[in-house]
Short mmCIF file of C-alpha atoms in Angstrom, two decimals:
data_model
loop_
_atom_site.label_atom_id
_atom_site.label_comp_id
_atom_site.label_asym_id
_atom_site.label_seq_id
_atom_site.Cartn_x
_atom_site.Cartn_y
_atom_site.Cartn_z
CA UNK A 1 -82.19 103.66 246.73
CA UNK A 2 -85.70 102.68 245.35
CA UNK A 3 -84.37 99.54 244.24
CA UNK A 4 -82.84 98.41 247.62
CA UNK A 5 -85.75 98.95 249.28
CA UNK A 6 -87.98 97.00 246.89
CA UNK A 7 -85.41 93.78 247.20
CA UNK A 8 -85.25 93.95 250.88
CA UNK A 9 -89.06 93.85 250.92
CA UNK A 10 -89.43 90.95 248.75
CA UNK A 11 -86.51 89.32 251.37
CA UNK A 12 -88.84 90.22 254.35
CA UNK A 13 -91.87 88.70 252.75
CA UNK A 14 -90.89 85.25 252.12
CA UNK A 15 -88.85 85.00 255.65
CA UNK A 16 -92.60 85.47 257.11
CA UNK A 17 -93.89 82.94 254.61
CA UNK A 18 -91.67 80.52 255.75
CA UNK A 19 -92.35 81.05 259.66
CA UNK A 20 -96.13 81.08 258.55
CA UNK A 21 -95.86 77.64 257.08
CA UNK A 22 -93.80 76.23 260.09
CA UNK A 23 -96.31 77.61 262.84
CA UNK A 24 -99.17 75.90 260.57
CA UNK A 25 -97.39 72.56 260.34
CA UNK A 26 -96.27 72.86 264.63
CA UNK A 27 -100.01 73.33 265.14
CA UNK A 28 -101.08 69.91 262.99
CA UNK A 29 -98.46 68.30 264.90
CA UNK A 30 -100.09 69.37 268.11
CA UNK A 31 -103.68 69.20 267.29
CA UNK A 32 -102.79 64.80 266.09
CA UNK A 33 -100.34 64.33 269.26
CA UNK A 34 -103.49 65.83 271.27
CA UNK A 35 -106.02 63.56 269.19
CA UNK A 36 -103.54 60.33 269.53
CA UNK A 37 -103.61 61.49 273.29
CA UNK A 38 -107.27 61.88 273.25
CA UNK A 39 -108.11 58.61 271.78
CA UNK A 40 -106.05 57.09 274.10
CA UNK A 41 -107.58 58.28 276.64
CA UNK A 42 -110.95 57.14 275.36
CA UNK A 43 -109.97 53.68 275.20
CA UNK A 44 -107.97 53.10 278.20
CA UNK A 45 -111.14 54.60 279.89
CA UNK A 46 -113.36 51.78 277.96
CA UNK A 47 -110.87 49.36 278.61
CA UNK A 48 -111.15 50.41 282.57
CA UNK A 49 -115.06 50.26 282.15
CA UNK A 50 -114.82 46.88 280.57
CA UNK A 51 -112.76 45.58 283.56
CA UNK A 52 -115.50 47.13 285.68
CA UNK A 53 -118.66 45.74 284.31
CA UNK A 54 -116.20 42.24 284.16
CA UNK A 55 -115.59 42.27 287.48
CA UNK A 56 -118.83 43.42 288.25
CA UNK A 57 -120.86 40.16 286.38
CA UNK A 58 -117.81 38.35 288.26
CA UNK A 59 -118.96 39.40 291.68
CA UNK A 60 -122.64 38.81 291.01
CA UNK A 61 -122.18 35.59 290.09
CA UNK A 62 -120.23 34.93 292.84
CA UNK A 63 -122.85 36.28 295.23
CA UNK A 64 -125.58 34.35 293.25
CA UNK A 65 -123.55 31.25 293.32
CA UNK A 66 -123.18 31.50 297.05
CA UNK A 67 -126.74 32.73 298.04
CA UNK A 68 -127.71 29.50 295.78
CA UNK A 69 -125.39 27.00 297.89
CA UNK A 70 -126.47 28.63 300.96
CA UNK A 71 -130.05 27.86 299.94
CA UNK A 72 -129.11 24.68 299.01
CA UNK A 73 -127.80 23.67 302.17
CA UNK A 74 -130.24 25.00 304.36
CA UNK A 75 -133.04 23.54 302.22
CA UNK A 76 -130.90 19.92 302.83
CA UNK A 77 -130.57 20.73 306.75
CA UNK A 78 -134.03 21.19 306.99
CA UNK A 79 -135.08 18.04 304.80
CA UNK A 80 -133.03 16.18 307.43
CA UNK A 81 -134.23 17.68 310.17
CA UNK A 82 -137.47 17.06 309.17
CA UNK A 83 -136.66 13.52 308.36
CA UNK A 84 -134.73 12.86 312.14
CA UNK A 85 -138.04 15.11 313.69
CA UNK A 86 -140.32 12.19 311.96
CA UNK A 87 -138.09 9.49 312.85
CA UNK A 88 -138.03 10.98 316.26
CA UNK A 89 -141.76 10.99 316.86
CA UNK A 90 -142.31 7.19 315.16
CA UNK A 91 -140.01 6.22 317.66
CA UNK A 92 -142.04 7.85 320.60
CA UNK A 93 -145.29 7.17 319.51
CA UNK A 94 -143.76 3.16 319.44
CA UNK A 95 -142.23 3.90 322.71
CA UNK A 96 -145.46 5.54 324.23
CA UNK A 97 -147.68 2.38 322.86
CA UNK A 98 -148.13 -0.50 325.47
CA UNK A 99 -150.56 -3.10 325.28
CA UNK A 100 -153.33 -1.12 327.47
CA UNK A 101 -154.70 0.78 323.59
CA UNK A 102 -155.14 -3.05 322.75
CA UNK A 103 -158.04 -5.61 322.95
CA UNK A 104 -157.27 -9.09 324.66
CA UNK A 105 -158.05 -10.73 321.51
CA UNK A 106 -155.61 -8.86 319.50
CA UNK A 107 -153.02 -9.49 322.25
CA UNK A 108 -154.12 -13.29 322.04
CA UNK A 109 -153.75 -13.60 318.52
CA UNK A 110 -149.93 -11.99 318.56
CA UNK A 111 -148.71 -13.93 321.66
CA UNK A 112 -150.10 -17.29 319.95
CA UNK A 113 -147.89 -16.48 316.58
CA UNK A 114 -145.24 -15.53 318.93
CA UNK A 115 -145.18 -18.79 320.72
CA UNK A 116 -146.42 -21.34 317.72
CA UNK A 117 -145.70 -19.45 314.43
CA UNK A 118 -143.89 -21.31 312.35
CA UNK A 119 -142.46 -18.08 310.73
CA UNK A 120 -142.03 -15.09 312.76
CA UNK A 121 -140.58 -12.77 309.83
CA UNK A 122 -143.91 -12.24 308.14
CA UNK A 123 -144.96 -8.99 306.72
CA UNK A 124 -149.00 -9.56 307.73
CA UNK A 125 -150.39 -11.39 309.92
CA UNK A 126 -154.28 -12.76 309.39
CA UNK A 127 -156.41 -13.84 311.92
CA UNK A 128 -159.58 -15.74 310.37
CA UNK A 129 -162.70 -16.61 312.68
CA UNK A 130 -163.79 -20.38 311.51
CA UNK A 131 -167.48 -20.95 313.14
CA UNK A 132 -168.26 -24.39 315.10
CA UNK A 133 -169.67 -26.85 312.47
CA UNK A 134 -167.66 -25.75 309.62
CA UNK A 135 -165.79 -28.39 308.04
CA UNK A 136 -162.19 -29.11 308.77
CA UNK A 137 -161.37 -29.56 304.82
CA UNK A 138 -164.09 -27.26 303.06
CA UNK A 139 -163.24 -29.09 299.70
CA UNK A 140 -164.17 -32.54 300.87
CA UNK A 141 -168.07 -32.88 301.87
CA UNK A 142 -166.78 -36.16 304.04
CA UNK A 143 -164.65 -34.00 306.10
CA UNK A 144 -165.52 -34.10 310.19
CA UNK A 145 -166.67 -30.26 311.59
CA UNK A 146 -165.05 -28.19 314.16
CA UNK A 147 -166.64 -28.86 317.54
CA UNK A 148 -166.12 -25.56 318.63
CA UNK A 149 -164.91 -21.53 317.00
CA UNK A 150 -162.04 -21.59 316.18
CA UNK A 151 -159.29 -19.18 315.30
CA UNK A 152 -157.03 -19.85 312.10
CA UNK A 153 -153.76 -17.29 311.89
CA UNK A 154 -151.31 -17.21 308.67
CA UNK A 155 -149.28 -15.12 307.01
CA UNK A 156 -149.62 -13.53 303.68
CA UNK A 157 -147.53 -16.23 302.54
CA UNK A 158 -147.68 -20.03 302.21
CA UNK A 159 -144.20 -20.97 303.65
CA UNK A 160 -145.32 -18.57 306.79
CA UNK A 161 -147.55 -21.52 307.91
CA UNK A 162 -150.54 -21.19 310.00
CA UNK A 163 -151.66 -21.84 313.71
CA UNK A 164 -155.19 -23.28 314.10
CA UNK A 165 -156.67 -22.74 317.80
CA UNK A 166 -159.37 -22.87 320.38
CA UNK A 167 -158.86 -20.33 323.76
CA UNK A 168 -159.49 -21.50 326.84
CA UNK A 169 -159.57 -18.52 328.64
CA UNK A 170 -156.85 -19.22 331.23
CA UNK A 171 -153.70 -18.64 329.28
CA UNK A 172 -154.19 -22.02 327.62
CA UNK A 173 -155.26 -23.34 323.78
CA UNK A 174 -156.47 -25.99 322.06
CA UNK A 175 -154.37 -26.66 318.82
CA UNK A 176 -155.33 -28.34 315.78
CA UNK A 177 -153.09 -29.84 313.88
CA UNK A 178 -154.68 -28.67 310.75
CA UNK A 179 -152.77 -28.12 306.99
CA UNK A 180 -153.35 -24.42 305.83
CA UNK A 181 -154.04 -25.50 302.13
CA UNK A 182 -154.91 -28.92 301.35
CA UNK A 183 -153.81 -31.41 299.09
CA UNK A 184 -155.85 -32.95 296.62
CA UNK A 185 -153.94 -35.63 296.73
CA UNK A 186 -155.24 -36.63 300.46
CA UNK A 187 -158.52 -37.78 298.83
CA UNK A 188 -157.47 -41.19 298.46
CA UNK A 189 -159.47 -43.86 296.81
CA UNK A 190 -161.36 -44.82 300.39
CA UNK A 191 -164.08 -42.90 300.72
CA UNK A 192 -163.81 -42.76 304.13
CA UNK A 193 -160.15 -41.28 304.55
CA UNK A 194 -161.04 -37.86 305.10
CA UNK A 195 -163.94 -38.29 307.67
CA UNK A 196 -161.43 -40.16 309.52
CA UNK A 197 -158.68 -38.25 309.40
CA UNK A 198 -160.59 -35.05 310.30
CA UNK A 199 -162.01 -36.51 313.27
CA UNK A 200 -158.30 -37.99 314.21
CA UNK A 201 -157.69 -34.18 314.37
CA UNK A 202 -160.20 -33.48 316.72
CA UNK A 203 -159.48 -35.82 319.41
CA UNK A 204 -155.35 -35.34 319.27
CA UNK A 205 -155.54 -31.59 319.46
CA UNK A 206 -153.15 -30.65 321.39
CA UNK A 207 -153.20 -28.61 325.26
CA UNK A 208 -150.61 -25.63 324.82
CA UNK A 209 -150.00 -22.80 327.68
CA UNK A 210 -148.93 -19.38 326.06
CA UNK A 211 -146.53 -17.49 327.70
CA UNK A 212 -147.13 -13.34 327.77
CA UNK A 213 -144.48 -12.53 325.22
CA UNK A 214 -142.27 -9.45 324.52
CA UNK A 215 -144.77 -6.58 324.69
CA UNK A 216 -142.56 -4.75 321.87
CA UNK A 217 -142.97 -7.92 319.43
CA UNK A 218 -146.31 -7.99 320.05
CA UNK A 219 -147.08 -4.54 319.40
CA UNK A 220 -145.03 -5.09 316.30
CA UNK A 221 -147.67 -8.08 315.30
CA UNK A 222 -150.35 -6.31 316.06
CA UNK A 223 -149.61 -3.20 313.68
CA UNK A 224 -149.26 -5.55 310.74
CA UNK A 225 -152.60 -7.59 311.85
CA UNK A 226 -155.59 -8.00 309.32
CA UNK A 227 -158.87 -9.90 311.08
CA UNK A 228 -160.89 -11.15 308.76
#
């Protein structure tokens, strides 16, 4: 009997070895399914963050990138409103001009270029006072003088020509025929050309009557008038 006992231990022992060693190895198994699970976990969770933040910077840019083209266009709308409001108010003030915040001479002078200027797209208009007694041709000491002032207007150019007047003082001038630069060339061997020519352009001056003009053109002429 001592010897049946003894075997049936030894039997008993290694059957609870055995389930020993299986509920060790069950427990691994769990504890790396749980860590797999675990890990997943963790990075589906980073992976959900990542699309966050992503769609987070997305969203701010957006905004940013709208807010910007908002600014953008209300900084343009009020560049051109500002631009029509100034365009707007040159226009009135030339509407709300008339020839009353003018002198009569300045009126004179633009009605003359308007009736006798031999150009009338200038972009100045010069009005020169020539005293009586000054010489017709100031480079020729034989030249005749002006019997009276006299009023010389050009442009800024040479091809605009130039008007050379008297006023009377009744809506009429006195026109000289006179040559806004002169030619050398007229000094011709007689020394008496130039005298005589000069005082040819005294007596054929011609009578001219000067009608009033468009008062918008001569407000025009008078914003782009130098007097000398």
């Amino acid at each position: 009997m001592k010897r049946h006992t003894k075997k049936y231990d030894g039997s008993f022992l290694l059957l609870l070895l055995v389930l020993l060693l299986a509920g060790c190895g069950g427990g691994s198994d769990e504890e790396a399914d749980t860590t797999e699970s675990d890990n997943a976990s963790q990075s589906e969770e980073q992976t959900n963050e990542t699309d966050e933040n992503e769609s987070d910077v997305e969203e701010e840019s957006e905004t940013a990138t709208t807010e910007a083209d908002e600014d953008s266009n209300d900084t343009s709308s009020e560049e051109t409103g500002n631009q029509d409001e100034e365009s707007n108010s040159e226009d009135k003030e030339d509407k709300d001009k008339s020839l009353e915040d003018y002198s009569s001479e300045e009126i004179e002078y633009a009605r003359v270029w308007l009736e006798l200027g031999p150009n009338q797209e200038i972009d100045e208009l010069n009005v020169r006072h020539i005293a009586a007694g000054e010489p017709i041709n100031p480079n020729d000491e034989t030249s005749a003088n002006y019997p009276e002032d006299v009023i010389q207007l050009a442009g800024s150019r040479l091809v605009d020509g130039s008007v050379t007047y008297s006023g009377n003082g009744d809506g009429t001038i006195n026109v000289y025929n006179v040559p806004l630069r002169w030619d050398s060339s007229d000094a011709e061997v007689d020394e008496d050309f130039m005298k005589e020519y000069t005082e040819r352009l005294i007596k054929e001056t011609e009578l001219v009557k000067i009608d009033p003009g468009n008062e918008e053109e001569i407000i025009k002429l008078i914003d782009i008038m130098k007097i000398h």
